[in-house]
PDB file of C-alpha atoms and ligand atoms in Angstrom:
ATOM      1  CA  MET A1470       8.300   3.229  15.034  1.00  0.00           C
ATOM      2  CA  SER A1471       5.743   5.037  12.869  1.00  0.00           C
ATOM      3  CA  ASP A1472       3.836   3.311  10.014  1.00  0.00           C
ATOM      4  CA  VAL A1473       3.851   6.538   8.037  1.00  0.00           C
ATOM      5  CA  TYR A1474       7.529   5.980   7.201  1.00  0.00           C
ATOM      6  CA  THR A1475       8.677   3.358   4.743  1.00  0.00           C
ATOM      7  CA  GLU A1476      10.456   0.256   5.970  1.00  0.00           C
ATOM      8  CA  SER A1477      13.919   1.429   4.926  1.00  0.00           C
ATOM      9  CA  LEU A1478      13.430   4.829   6.542  1.00  0.00           C
ATOM     10  CA  ASN A1479      12.270   3.174   9.749  1.00  0.00           C
ATOM     11  CA  ARG A1480      15.364   1.011   9.671  1.00  0.00           C
ATOM     12  CA  LEU A1481      17.680   4.012   9.307  1.00  0.00           C
ATOM     13  CA  ILE A1482      15.914   5.799  12.192  1.00  0.00           C
ATOM     14  CA  GLU A1483      16.288   2.662  14.294  1.00  0.00           C
ATOM     15  CA  GLU A1484      20.036   2.371  13.498  1.00  0.00           C
ATOM     16  CA  PHE A1485      20.689   6.033  14.335  1.00  0.00           C
ATOM     17  CA  GLY A1486      18.784   5.495  17.581  1.00  0.00           C
ATOM     18  CA  LYS A1487      21.377   2.915  18.647  1.00  0.00           C
ATOM     19  CA  LEU A1488      24.161   5.529  18.590  1.00  0.00           C
ATOM     20  CA  PRO A1489      25.288   6.927  21.957  1.00  0.00           C
ATOM     21  CA  GLY A1490      23.477  10.088  22.998  1.00  0.00           C
ATOM     22  CA  ILE A1491      20.918   9.886  20.165  1.00  0.00           C
ATOM     23  CA  GLY A1492      17.279   9.881  21.289  1.00  0.00           C
ATOM     24  CA  PRO A1493      14.193   9.170  19.126  1.00  0.00           C
ATOM     25  CA  LYS A1494      13.821  12.810  17.945  1.00  0.00           C
ATOM     26  CA  SER A1495      17.478  13.090  16.949  1.00  0.00           C
ATOM     27  CA  SER A1496      17.494   9.767  15.132  1.00  0.00           C
ATOM     28  CA  GLU A1497      14.475  10.912  13.073  1.00  0.00           C
ATOM     29  CA  ARG A1498      16.166  14.207  12.296  1.00  0.00           C
ATOM     30  CA  LEU A1499      19.387  12.468  11.213  1.00  0.00           C
ATOM     31  CA  ALA A1500      17.520   9.995   9.013  1.00  0.00           C
ATOM     32  CA  PHE A1501      15.639  12.817   7.256  1.00  0.00           C
ATOM     33  CA  TYR A1502      18.883  14.716   6.876  1.00  0.00           C
ATOM     34  CA  ILE A1503      20.454  11.723   5.073  1.00  0.00           C
ATOM     35  CA  LEU A1504      17.346  11.372   2.917  1.00  0.00           C
ATOM     36  CA  LYS A1505      17.676  14.987   1.775  1.00  0.00           C
ATOM     37  CA  ARG A1506      21.414  14.821   1.015  1.00  0.00           C
ATOM     38  CA  ARG A1507      22.674  14.200  -2.490  1.00  0.00           C
ATOM     39  CA  ARG A1508      23.259  10.539  -3.224  1.00  0.00           C
ATOM     40  CA  ASP A1509      27.070  10.851  -3.370  1.00  0.00           C
ATOM     41  CA  GLU A1510      27.153  12.646  -0.008  1.00  0.00           C
ATOM     42  CA  ALA A1511      25.071   9.980   1.683  1.00  0.00           C
ATOM     43  CA  MET A1512      27.190   7.252   0.052  1.00  0.00           C
ATOM     44  CA  ALA A1513      30.397   8.885   1.342  1.00  0.00           C
ATOM     45  CA  LEU A1514      29.081   8.445   4.904  1.00  0.00           C
ATOM     46  CA  ALA A1515      28.052   4.831   4.262  1.00  0.00           C
ATOM     47  CA  GLU A1516      31.469   4.063   2.708  1.00  0.00           C
ATOM     48  CA  ALA A1517      33.339   5.690   5.598  1.00  0.00           C
ATOM     49  CA  ILE A1518      31.520   3.358   8.000  1.00  0.00           C
ATOM     50  CA  VAL A1519      32.294   0.293   5.855  1.00  0.00           C
ATOM     51  CA  ASP A1520      35.926   1.420   5.516  1.00  0.00           C
ATOM     52  CA  VAL A1521      36.680   1.718   9.246  1.00  0.00           C
ATOM     53  CA  LYS A1522      35.167  -1.695   9.875  1.00  0.00           C
ATOM     54  CA  ASN A1523      37.110  -3.282   7.004  1.00  0.00           C
ATOM     55  CA  LYS A1524      40.477  -1.566   7.359  1.00  0.00           C
ATOM     56  CA  ILE A1525      41.075  -0.895  11.028  1.00  0.00           C
ATOM     57  CA  LYS A1526      42.613  -3.660  13.072  1.00  0.00           C
ATOM     58  CA  ARG A1527      44.771  -3.959  16.190  1.00  0.00           C
ATOM     59  CA  CYS A1528      48.527  -3.348  16.015  1.00  0.00           C
ATOM     60  CA  GLU A1529      50.236  -6.685  16.662  1.00  0.00           C
ATOM     61  CA  ILE A1530      52.633  -5.088  19.158  1.00  0.00           C
ATOM     62  CA  CYS A1531      50.710  -2.469  21.155  1.00  0.00           C
ATOM     63  CA  TYR A1532      47.047  -3.365  20.310  1.00  0.00           C
ATOM     64  CA  SER A1533      46.247   0.205  19.306  1.00  0.00           C
ATOM     65  CA  LEU A1534      44.218   0.867  16.166  1.00  0.00           C
ATOM     66  CA  SER A1535      46.083   0.474  12.912  1.00  0.00           C
ATOM     67  CA  GLU A1536      45.482  -0.038   9.210  1.00  0.00           C
ATOM     68  CA  GLU A1537      48.735  -1.983   8.984  1.00  0.00           C
ATOM     69  CA  ARG A1538      50.008  -5.000  10.991  1.00  0.00           C
ATOM     70  CA  ILE A1539      52.208  -2.652  13.007  1.00  0.00           C
ATOM     71  CA  CYS A1540      50.991   0.856  13.894  1.00  0.00           C
ATOM     72  CA  PRO A1541      52.936   4.048  12.973  1.00  0.00           C
ATOM     73  CA  ILE A1542      54.026   4.592  16.618  1.00  0.00           C
ATOM     74  CA  CYS A1543      55.528   1.094  16.963  1.00  0.00           C
ATOM     75  CA  CYS A1544      57.241   1.578  13.553  1.00  0.00           C
ATOM     76  CA  ASP A1545      58.773   4.906  14.627  1.00  0.00           C
ATOM     77  CA  LYS A1546      62.458   4.179  15.251  1.00  0.00           C
ATOM     78  CA  ARG A1547      63.006   7.547  17.020  1.00  0.00           C
ATOM     79  CA  ARG A1548      60.904   6.337  19.965  1.00  0.00           C
ATOM     80  CA  ASP A1549      62.309   4.897  23.166  1.00  0.00           C
ATOM     81  CA  GLU A1550      61.158   1.284  23.021  1.00  0.00           C
ATOM     82  CA  SER A1551      62.467   0.654  26.537  1.00  0.00           C
ATOM     83  CA  VAL A1552      59.592   2.658  28.064  1.00  0.00           C
ATOM     84  CA  ILE A1553      56.046   1.324  27.609  1.00  0.00           C
ATOM     85  CA  CYS A1554      53.091   3.503  28.575  1.00  0.00           C
ATOM     86  CA  ILE A1555      49.977   1.502  29.507  1.00  0.00           C
ATOM     87  CA  VAL A1556      46.606   3.023  28.530  1.00  0.00           C
ATOM     88  CA  GLU A1557      43.042   1.732  28.653  1.00  0.00           C
ATOM     89  CA  GLN A1558      41.900   2.865  25.190  1.00  0.00           C
ATOM     90  CA  PRO A1559      43.449   4.002  21.874  1.00  0.00           C
ATOM     91  CA  LYS A1560      41.789   7.410  22.463  1.00  0.00           C
ATOM     92  CA  ASP A1561      44.055   7.930  25.493  1.00  0.00           C
ATOM     93  CA  ILE A1562      47.120   7.724  23.220  1.00  0.00           C
ATOM     94  CA  ILE A1563      45.789  10.659  21.211  1.00  0.00           C
ATOM     95  CA  SER A1564      45.409  12.767  24.392  1.00  0.00           C
ATOM     96  CA  LEU A1565      48.913  11.862  25.604  1.00  0.00           C
ATOM     97  CA  GLU A1566      50.538  12.388  22.185  1.00  0.00           C
ATOM     98  CA  LYS A1567      48.981  15.863  21.898  1.00  0.00           C
ATOM     99  CA  THR A1568      51.126  16.974  24.843  1.00  0.00           C
ATOM    100  CA  GLY A1569      54.249  16.380  22.721  1.00  0.00           C
ATOM    101  CA  SER A1570      55.988  15.056  25.866  1.00  0.00           C
ATOM    102  CA  CYS A1571      55.888  11.342  25.013  1.00  0.00           C
ATOM    103  CA  LYS A1572      58.779   9.640  23.257  1.00  0.00           C
ATOM    104  CA  TRP A1573      57.820   6.210  24.548  1.00  0.00           C
ATOM    105  CA  VAL A1574      55.771   3.379  23.027  1.00  0.00           C
ATOM    106  CA  TYR A1575      52.354   2.191  24.216  1.00  0.00           C
ATOM    107  CA  HIS A1576      50.346  -0.830  25.244  1.00  0.00           C
ATOM    108  CA  VAL A1577      46.548  -0.657  24.938  1.00  0.00           C
ATOM    109  CA  LEU A1578      44.729  -2.794  27.507  1.00  0.00           C
ATOM    110  CA  GLY A1579      41.317  -2.557  25.854  1.00  0.00           C
ATOM    111  CA  GLY A1580      39.624  -1.383  29.064  1.00  0.00           C
ATOM    112  CA  HIS A1581      40.064  -1.812  32.816  1.00  0.00           C
ATOM    113  CA  ILE A1582      39.509  -4.661  35.235  1.00  0.00           C
ATOM    114  CA  ALA A1583      35.940  -4.505  36.571  1.00  0.00           C
ATOM    115  CA  PRO A1584      34.776  -7.790  38.136  1.00  0.00           C
ATOM    116  CA  LEU A1585      31.276  -6.393  38.748  1.00  0.00           C
ATOM    117  CA  GLU A1586      30.913  -5.720  35.022  1.00  0.00           C
ATOM    118  CA  GLY A1587      32.374  -9.138  34.264  1.00  0.00           C
ATOM    119  CA  ILE A1588      35.675  -7.719  32.937  1.00  0.00           C
ATOM    120  CA  GLU A1589      38.490  -9.977  34.129  1.00  0.00           C
ATOM    121  CA  PRO A1590      42.244  -9.576  33.542  1.00  0.00           C
ATOM    122  CA  SER A1591      42.035 -12.247  30.830  1.00  0.00           C
ATOM    123  CA  ASP A1592      39.629  -9.990  28.854  1.00  0.00           C
ATOM    124  CA  LEU A1593      42.376  -7.365  28.545  1.00  0.00           C
ATOM    125  CA  THR A1594      45.777  -7.586  26.832  1.00  0.00           C
ATOM    126  CA  ILE A1595      47.604  -8.123  30.140  1.00  0.00           C
ATOM    127  CA  ASN A1596      49.102 -11.515  29.190  1.00  0.00           C
ATOM    128  CA  GLU A1597      50.380  -9.914  25.998  1.00  0.00           C
ATOM    129  CA  LEU A1598      51.929  -7.114  28.072  1.00  0.00           C
ATOM    130  CA  VAL A1599      53.675  -9.602  30.356  1.00  0.00           C
ATOM    131  CA  GLU A1600      55.066 -11.389  27.286  1.00  0.00           C
ATOM    132  CA  ARG A1601      56.294  -8.070  25.900  1.00  0.00           C
ATOM    133  CA  VAL A1602      58.127  -7.227  29.117  1.00  0.00           C
ATOM    134  CA  ARG A1603      59.449 -10.771  29.403  1.00  0.00           C
ATOM    135  CA  GLY A1604      60.861 -10.389  25.885  1.00  0.00           C
ATOM    136  CA  GLY A1605      63.457  -8.050  27.401  1.00  0.00           C
ATOM    137  CA  GLY A1606      64.738  -4.546  26.715  1.00  0.00           C
ATOM    138  CA  ILE A1607      62.033  -2.837  28.812  1.00  0.00           C
ATOM    139  CA  LYS A1608      63.341  -0.463  31.493  1.00  0.00           C
ATOM    140  CA  GLU A1609      60.135   1.236  32.615  1.00  0.00           C
ATOM    141  CA  VAL A1610      56.402   0.646  32.462  1.00  0.00           C
ATOM    142  CA  VAL A1611      54.358   3.838  32.910  1.00  0.00           C
ATOM    143  CA  MET A1612      50.793   3.287  34.113  1.00  0.00           C
ATOM    144  CA  ALA A1613      48.455   5.780  32.457  1.00  0.00           C
ATOM    145  CA  THR A1614      45.124   4.175  33.273  1.00  0.00           C
ATOM    146  CA  ASN A1615      42.349   6.558  34.319  1.00  0.00           C
ATOM    147  CA  PRO A1616      42.718   7.990  37.835  1.00  0.00           C
ATOM    148  CA  ASN A1617      39.533   6.372  39.159  1.00  0.00           C
ATOM    149  CA  MET A1618      38.709   3.214  41.113  1.00  0.00           C
ATOM    150  CA  ALA A1619      38.719   0.864  38.114  1.00  0.00           C
ATOM    151  CA  GLY A1620      41.982   2.369  36.834  1.00  0.00           C
ATOM    152  CA  ASP A1621      43.572   2.050  40.298  1.00  0.00           C
ATOM    153  CA  GLY A1622      42.524  -1.607  40.607  1.00  0.00           C
ATOM    154  CA  THR A1623      43.950  -2.320  37.167  1.00  0.00           C
ATOM    155  CA  VAL A1624      47.273  -0.683  38.128  1.00  0.00           C
ATOM    156  CA  LEU A1625      47.453  -2.816  41.291  1.00  0.00           C
ATOM    157  CA  TYR A1626      46.853  -6.013  39.385  1.00  0.00           C
ATOM    158  CA  ILE A1627      49.298  -5.225  36.581  1.00  0.00           C
ATOM    159  CA  SER A1628      52.048  -4.183  38.977  1.00  0.00           C
ATOM    160  CA  SER A1629      51.602  -7.424  40.885  1.00  0.00           C
ATOM    161  CA  VAL A1630      52.173  -9.466  37.726  1.00  0.00           C
ATOM    162  CA  LEU A1631      55.017  -7.288  36.398  1.00  0.00           C
ATOM    163  CA  ARG A1632      56.938  -6.844  39.640  1.00  0.00           C
ATOM    164  CA  PRO A1633      58.537 -10.347  39.578  1.00  0.00           C
ATOM    165  CA  LEU A1634      60.015  -9.420  36.177  1.00  0.00           C
ATOM    166  CA  GLY A1635      62.101  -6.687  37.816  1.00  0.00           C
ATOM    167  CA  VAL A1636      60.900  -3.800  35.637  1.00  0.00           C
ATOM    168  CA  LYS A1637      60.522  -0.260  37.038  1.00  0.00           C
ATOM    169  CA  ILE A1638      56.838   0.634  37.344  1.00  0.00           C
ATOM    170  CA  THR A1639      55.719   4.278  37.448  1.00  0.00           C
ATOM    171  CA  ARG A1640      52.360   5.998  37.341  1.00  0.00           C
ATOM    172  CA  LEU A1641      51.174   9.338  35.993  1.00  0.00           C
ATOM    173  CA  ALA A1642      50.243  11.230  39.083  1.00  0.00           C
ATOM    174  CA  ARG A1643      50.680  14.872  39.835  1.00  0.00           C
ATOM    175  CA  GLY A1644      47.759  17.099  38.911  1.00  0.00           C
ATOM    176  CA  LEU A1645      45.474  14.439  37.472  1.00  0.00           C
ATOM    177  CA  PRO A1646      42.270  14.844  39.487  1.00  0.00           C
ATOM    178  CA  SER A1647      41.094  11.634  41.109  1.00  0.00           C
ATOM    179  CA  GLY A1648      38.013  10.235  39.348  1.00  0.00           C
ATOM    180  CA  SER A1649      38.867  11.962  36.056  1.00  0.00           C
ATOM    181  CA  THR A1650      39.882  10.383  32.734  1.00  0.00           C
ATOM    182  CA  ILE A1651      42.986  10.662  30.551  1.00  0.00           C
ATOM    183  CA  GLU A1652      40.806  11.303  27.511  1.00  0.00           C
ATOM    184  CA  TYR A1653      39.398  14.580  28.836  1.00  0.00           C
ATOM    185  CA  ALA A1654      42.390  15.861  30.825  1.00  0.00           C
ATOM    186  CA  SER A1655      43.926  19.124  29.573  1.00  0.00           C
ATOM    187  CA  GLY A1656      47.295  19.037  27.838  1.00  0.00           C
ATOM    188  CA  LYS A1657      48.944  21.056  30.622  1.00  0.00           C
ATOM    189  CA  ILE A1658      47.703  18.717  33.358  1.00  0.00           C
ATOM    190  CA  LEU A1659      48.765  15.653  31.350  1.00  0.00           C
ATOM    191  CA  THR A1660      52.215  17.086  30.676  1.00  0.00           C
ATOM    192  CA  ASP A1661      52.692  17.715  34.421  1.00  0.00           C
ATOM    193  CA  ALA A1662      51.492  14.184  35.151  1.00  0.00           C
ATOM    194  CA  ILE A1663      53.929  12.702  32.613  1.00  0.00           C
ATOM    195  CA  ILE A1664      56.928  14.649  33.902  1.00  0.00           C
ATOM    196  CA  GLY A1665      55.976  14.093  37.558  1.00  0.00           C
ATOM    197  CA  ARG A1666      55.288  10.376  37.269  1.00  0.00           C
ATOM    198  CA  GLN A1667      56.217   8.498  40.402  1.00  0.00           C
ATOM    199  CA  GLU A1668      57.579   5.035  40.992  1.00  0.00           C
ATOM    200  CA  LEU A1669      55.033   2.653  42.505  1.00  0.00           C
ATOM    201  CA  GLU A1670      56.019   1.240  45.870  1.00  0.00           C
TER     202      GLU A1670
HETATM  203 ZN1   ZN B 363      51.597  -0.416  17.819  1.00  0.00          ZN
END
């Protein structure tokens, strides 16, 4: 960090540098951009950051992001609550919802099982999912984890714990390229994968 900048400017550059994909040059450029903005514009950015951290929490049912105790999807009475779609991240819900083909509800795991990265089943909301299914009224669980090794391992584990509960378990399949992610899949491919979901053996 350069001594020619003041302490507060250095701090802003340092904070921008912690953002994903932002190198030293970009963090400097962003900091100078903020410095040049009008005060109210810069404050709007600062307040937006404070707001998301203060207001956004996890839905008590599906663990997606919500500003209320229960998220708008779980509150939506037109949805089929007997079908739960399992995703890794809240962002995946946005991709799936954009297809317009989903009338189900969701369950957000908060990631995938990855023992090498130290992510165990107990770090995800799998126990909460089992409780949800055990609560009754669930006909189908649709696995929509990413079609890569970690996603596959997570599907295997979850189906092994859900199978004794007698629920039908399906997985998005057709058209989703192996190794890809739900987040970046095209709407057409996702729609095909939703319609063509197959029951897990
Ligand atoms: Zn919810």
